[in-house]
Amino acid sequence: MKGRGISKGTGTGELLVSSEPISFLSGVNPETGTVVEQGHPLEGQSIAGRVLAFPYGKGSTVGSYVIYALKQNGLAPAAIINTEAEPIIAVGAIIAGIPMIDRLPSEFSRLPPGTRVTVNGDTGEVSYDETA
């Protein structure tokens, strides 16, 4: 599937999907890599090493630095997929060196969480094992 590349590089991991936007400032703990926002669909789940797919970011621009802190702590997602990238998440992904893409076709939404996917931020493509 082809979308738009935002942050270069390649990352592979299990797909973790949220239908809700994510605020990295106060929504994700950079010391644990866990979503801590009360009532969020991913509350209590770790994003570390997973391909994190969510519509877009929300909250303060400090969220970019939280993404960077996650990377420095070894707890960042392997890649980020957004429906539509916005500056907070894009800047965070770029400064942290996390591959990021957006604008994937609608068939992406049919992939079940846990599917092992590879995100190529250079080409804007996501691939997965169709036999798994």
Coordinates of N, CA and C in Angstrom, one line a residue:
M1 N 0.8 -1.2 0.0 CA 0.0 0.0 0.0 C 0.9 1.2 0.0
K2 N 0.5 2.2 -0.7 CA 1.3 3.4 -0.9 C 0.6 4.6 -0.3
G3 N 1.3 5.4 0.5 CA 0.8 6.7 1.0 C 1.9 7.7 0.8
R4 N 2.0 8.6 1.7 CA 3.0 9.7 1.6 C 4.1 9.5 2.7
G5 N 5.3 9.5 2.3 CA 6.4 9.5 3.3 C 6.6 10.8 4.0
I6 N 6.7 10.7 5.3 CA 6.9 11.9 6.2 C 8.3 12.0 6.8
S7 N 8.7 10.9 7.4 CA 10.0 10.8 8.1 C 10.7 9.5 7.5
K8 N 11.9 9.7 7.1 CA 12.6 8.6 6.3 C 13.0 7.5 7.3
G9 N 13.3 6.3 6.6 CA 13.7 5.1 7.3 C 12.7 4.0 7.2
T10 N 13.0 2.9 7.7 CA 12.2 1.7 7.6 C 12.0 1.1 9.0
G11 N 10.8 0.8 9.4 CA 10.5 0.2 10.7 C 9.5 -1.0 10.5
T12 N 9.7 -2.0 11.3 CA 8.9 -3.2 11.3 C 8.4 -3.5 12.7
G13 N 7.1 -3.9 12.8 CA 6.6 -4.3 14.1 C 5.2 -4.7 14.0
E14 N 4.6 -5.1 15.1 CA 3.2 -5.4 15.2 C 2.4 -4.2 15.2
L15 N 1.3 -4.2 14.4 CA 0.4 -3.0 14.3 C -0.4 -2.8 15.5
L16 N -0.3 -1.6 16.0 CA -1.1 -1.1 17.2 C -2.0 0.0 16.7
V17 N -3.3 -0.1 16.7 CA -4.2 0.8 16.1 C -5.1 1.5 17.1
S18 N -5.2 2.8 16.9 CA -6.2 3.6 17.7 C -7.1 4.4 16.8
S19 N -8.3 4.4 17.0 CA -9.3 5.2 16.3 C -9.3 6.6 16.8
E20 N -8.6 6.9 17.9 CA -8.6 8.2 18.5 C -7.2 8.8 18.4
P21 N -7.2 10.2 18.3 CA -5.9 10.9 18.2 C -5.1 10.6 19.5
I22 N -3.8 10.9 19.5 CA -2.9 10.7 20.6 C -2.2 12.0 21.0
S23 N -2.2 12.3 22.3 CA -1.4 13.4 22.8 C -0.2 12.8 23.5
F24 N 1.0 13.1 23.0 CA 2.2 12.5 23.6 C 2.5 13.2 24.9
L25 N 2.2 14.5 25.0 CA 2.4 15.3 26.2 C 1.3 14.9 27.2
S26 N 1.6 14.2 28.2 CA 0.7 13.7 29.3 C -0.1 12.5 28.8
G27 N 0.0 12.1 27.6 CA -0.8 11.0 27.1 C 0.0 9.7 27.0
V28 N 1.3 9.9 26.9 CA 2.2 8.7 26.8 C 3.4 9.0 27.8
N29 N 3.7 8.0 28.6 CA 4.8 8.1 29.5 C 6.1 7.8 28.9
P30 N 7.0 8.8 28.7 CA 8.3 8.6 28.0 C 9.2 7.7 28.8
E31 N 8.9 7.4 30.1 CA 9.8 6.5 30.9 C 9.4 5.1 30.8
T32 N 8.1 4.8 30.3 CA 7.7 3.4 30.2 C 7.2 3.1 28.8
G33 N 6.9 4.1 28.0 CA 6.4 3.8 26.6 C 5.0 3.4 26.6
T34 N 4.2 3.7 27.7 CA 2.9 3.2 27.9 C 1.9 4.4 27.7
V35 N 0.8 4.1 27.0 CA -0.3 5.2 26.9 C -0.9 5.3 28.3
V36 N -0.9 6.5 28.8 CA -1.5 6.8 30.1 C -2.7 7.7 30.1
E37 N -3.1 8.2 29.0 CA -4.3 9.1 28.9 C -5.5 8.3 29.4
Q38 N -6.2 8.8 30.4 CA -7.4 8.2 30.9 C -8.5 8.1 29.9
G39 N -9.0 6.9 29.7 CA -10.1 6.7 28.8 C -9.7 6.5 27.3
H40 N -8.4 6.6 27.0 CA -8.0 6.4 25.6 C -8.1 4.9 25.3
P41 N -8.5 4.6 24.0 CA -8.6 3.2 23.7 C -7.3 2.4 23.9
L42 N -6.1 3.0 23.9 CA -4.9 2.3 24.1 C -4.3 2.4 25.5
E43 N -5.1 3.0 26.4 CA -4.7 3.2 27.8 C -4.1 1.9 28.3
G44 N -2.9 2.0 28.9 CA -2.2 0.8 29.5 C -1.4 0.0 28.6
Q45 N -1.4 0.3 27.3 CA -0.7 -0.5 26.3 C 0.7 0.2 26.0
S46 N 1.7 -0.6 25.7 CA 3.0 -0.1 25.3 C 3.0 0.1 23.8
I47 N 3.6 1.2 23.4 CA 3.8 1.5 22.0 C 5.2 1.1 21.6
A48 N 6.1 0.7 22.5 CA 7.5 0.5 22.2 C 7.7 -0.7 21.2
G49 N 8.4 -0.4 20.1 CA 8.7 -1.4 19.1 C 7.6 -1.8 18.2
R50 N 6.4 -1.1 18.3 CA 5.3 -1.4 17.5 C 5.1 -0.4 16.5
V51 N 4.3 -0.7 15.4 CA 3.9 0.2 14.4 C 2.6 0.9 14.9
L52 N 2.7 2.1 15.3 CA 1.6 2.8 15.9 C 0.8 3.6 14.8
A53 N -0.5 3.2 14.7 CA -1.3 3.8 13.7 C -2.5 4.6 14.4
F54 N -2.6 5.8 14.1 CA -3.7 6.6 14.7 C -4.0 7.8 13.8
P55 N -5.2 8.4 13.9 CA -5.6 9.4 12.9 C -4.6 10.6 12.8
Y56 N -4.3 11.2 14.0 CA -3.4 12.4 14.0 C -3.1 12.7 15.5
G57 N -2.2 13.6 15.7 CA -1.8 14.0 17.0 C -2.7 15.1 17.6
K58 N -2.6 15.3 18.9 CA -3.3 16.4 19.5 C -2.5 16.9 20.6
G59 N -2.7 18.1 21.1 CA -2.0 18.7 22.2 C -0.9 19.6 21.9
S60 N -0.1 19.8 22.9 CA 1.0 20.8 22.8 C 2.2 20.3 21.9
T61 N 2.9 21.3 21.4 CA 4.1 21.1 20.6 C 5.2 20.3 21.4
V62 N 5.1 20.3 22.7 CA 6.0 19.6 23.6 C 5.9 18.1 23.3
G63 N 4.8 17.7 22.7 CA 4.6 16.3 22.3 C 5.7 15.8 21.4
S64 N 6.3 16.7 20.5 CA 7.4 16.3 19.7 C 8.6 15.9 20.5
Y65 N 8.9 16.6 21.6 CA 10.0 16.2 22.4 C 9.7 15.0 23.2
V66 N 8.5 14.7 23.5 CA 8.2 13.4 24.2 C 8.5 12.2 23.3
I67 N 8.1 12.4 22.0 CA 8.5 11.4 21.0 C 10.0 11.2 21.0
Y68 N 10.7 12.3 21.0 CA 12.2 12.2 21.0 C 12.7 11.5 22.2
A69 N 12.1 11.8 23.4 CA 12.5 11.2 24.7 C 12.2 9.7 24.6
L70 N 11.1 9.3 24.0 CA 10.8 7.9 23.9 C 11.9 7.2 23.1
K71 N 12.3 7.8 22.1 CA 13.4 7.2 21.2 C 14.7 7.1 22.1
Q72 N 15.0 8.2 22.8 CA 16.3 8.2 23.6 C 16.2 7.1 24.7
N73 N 15.0 6.8 25.2 CA 14.8 5.8 26.2 C 14.6 4.4 25.7
G74 N 14.7 4.2 24.3 CA 14.5 2.9 23.7 C 13.1 2.4 23.8
L75 N 12.1 3.3 23.9 CA 10.7 2.9 24.0 C 9.8 3.5 22.9
A76 N 10.4 4.0 21.8 CA 9.6 4.6 20.8 C 9.0 3.5 19.9
P77 N 7.9 3.9 19.2 CA 7.4 3.0 18.2 C 8.4 2.7 17.1
A78 N 8.3 1.5 16.4 CA 9.1 1.2 15.3 C 8.8 2.1 14.1
A79 N 7.6 2.5 14.0 CA 7.1 3.4 12.9 C 5.8 4.0 13.4
I80 N 5.4 5.1 12.7 CA 4.2 5.8 12.9 C 3.4 5.9 11.6
I81 N 2.1 5.6 11.7 CA 1.2 5.8 10.5 C 0.1 6.7 11.0
N82 N -0.1 7.8 10.3 CA -1.3 8.7 10.6 C -2.2 8.7 9.4
T83 N -3.5 9.0 9.7 CA -4.4 9.2 8.6 C -4.0 10.5 7.9
E84 N -3.7 11.5 8.7 CA -3.2 12.8 8.1 C -2.2 13.4 9.1
A85 N -0.9 13.5 8.7 CA 0.1 14.0 9.5 C -0.1 15.5 9.8
E86 N 0.3 15.8 11.1 CA 0.3 17.2 11.4 C 1.6 17.5 12.1
P87 N 2.0 18.8 12.3 CA 3.3 19.2 12.7 C 3.9 18.6 13.9
I88 N 3.1 18.4 15.0 CA 3.6 17.9 16.3 C 4.2 16.5 16.1
I89 N 3.4 15.6 15.5 CA 3.8 14.2 15.3 C 4.9 14.1 14.3
A90 N 4.8 14.9 13.1 CA 5.8 14.8 12.1 C 7.2 15.3 12.6
V91 N 7.2 16.4 13.3 CA 8.5 16.9 13.8 C 9.1 15.9 14.8
G92 N 8.2 15.4 15.7 CA 8.7 14.4 16.7 C 9.3 13.2 16.0
A93 N 8.7 12.7 14.9 CA 9.2 11.5 14.2 C 10.5 11.8 13.5
I94 N 10.6 13.0 12.9 CA 11.8 13.4 12.2 C 13.0 13.6 13.1
I95 N 12.8 14.3 14.2 CA 13.9 14.5 15.1 C 14.3 13.2 15.8
A96 N 13.4 12.3 16.0 CA 13.7 11.0 16.6 C 14.2 10.0 15.7
G97 N 14.0 10.2 14.4 CA 14.4 9.2 13.4 C 13.5 8.0 13.3
I98 N 12.2 8.3 13.5 CA 11.2 7.2 13.5 C 10.5 7.3 12.1
P99 N 10.5 6.2 11.3 CA 9.8 6.3 10.0 C 8.3 6.6 10.2
M100 N 7.8 7.5 9.3 CA 6.4 7.9 9.4 C 5.8 8.1 8.0
I101 N 4.6 7.6 7.9 CA 3.8 7.8 6.6 C 2.4 8.2 7.0
D102 N 1.7 8.8 6.0 CA 0.3 9.0 6.1 C -0.4 8.8 4.8
R103 N -1.7 9.1 4.8 CA -2.5 9.1 3.5 C -2.5 7.7 2.8
L104 N -2.7 6.7 3.6 CA -2.8 5.3 3.1 C -4.2 5.1 2.5
P105 N -4.3 4.2 1.5 CA -5.6 3.9 1.0 C -6.5 3.2 2.1
S106 N -7.8 3.2 1.8 CA -8.8 2.7 2.8 C -8.6 1.3 3.2
E107 N -8.0 0.5 2.3 CA -7.8 -0.9 2.6 C -6.9 -1.1 3.8
F108 N -6.1 -0.1 4.1 CA -5.2 -0.3 5.3 C -6.0 -0.5 6.6
S109 N -7.2 0.1 6.6 CA -8.0 0.0 7.8 C -8.5 -1.4 8.0
R110 N -8.4 -2.3 7.1 CA -8.9 -3.7 7.2 C -7.8 -4.6 7.8
L111 N -6.6 -4.1 8.0 CA -5.6 -4.9 8.6 C -5.9 -5.0 10.1
P112 N -5.9 -6.2 10.6 CA -6.2 -6.3 12.1 C -5.0 -5.9 12.9
P113 N -5.2 -5.4 14.1 CA -4.1 -5.1 15.1 C -3.3 -6.4 15.3
G114 N -2.0 -6.2 15.5 CA -1.2 -7.3 15.7 C -0.5 -7.8 14.4
T115 N -1.0 -7.4 13.2 CA -0.4 -7.8 11.9 C 1.0 -7.2 11.9
R116 N 1.9 -8.0 11.5 CA 3.3 -7.5 11.4 C 3.5 -6.8 10.1
V117 N 3.8 -5.5 10.2 CA 3.9 -4.6 9.0 C 5.3 -3.9 9.0
T118 N 5.7 -3.5 7.8 CA 6.9 -2.8 7.6 C 6.5 -1.4 6.9
V119 N 7.0 -0.4 7.5 CA 6.8 1.0 7.0 C 8.0 1.5 6.4
N120 N 8.0 2.0 5.2 CA 9.1 2.6 4.5 C 8.8 4.1 4.3
G121 N 9.4 4.9 5.2 CA 9.2 6.3 5.1 C 9.8 7.0 3.9
D122 N 10.8 6.3 3.3 CA 11.4 6.9 2.1 C 10.4 6.8 0.9
T123 N 9.7 5.7 0.8 CA 8.8 5.6 -0.4 C 7.3 5.8 0.0
G124 N 7.0 5.9 1.3 CA 5.6 6.1 1.7 C 4.8 4.8 1.7
E125 N 5.5 3.6 1.6 CA 4.8 2.4 1.5 C 4.8 1.6 2.8
V126 N 3.7 0.8 2.9 CA 3.6 -0.1 4.0 C 3.3 -1.5 3.4
S127 N 4.0 -2.5 3.9 CA 3.8 -3.9 3.4 C 3.6 -4.8 4.6
Y128 N 3.0 -5.9 4.4 CA 2.7 -6.9 5.4 C 2.6 -8.3 4.8
D129 N 2.8 -9.3 5.7 CA 2.7 -10.6 5.2 C 1.3 -11.1 5.0
E130 N 0.9 -11.2 3.8 CA -0.5 -11.6 3.5 C -0.9 -13.0 3.9
T131 N 0.1 -13.9 4.2 CA -0.2 -15.2 4.5 C -0.3 -15.4 6.0
A132 N 0.1 -14.4 6.8 CA 0.0 -14.6 8.3 C -1.3 -14.4 8.8

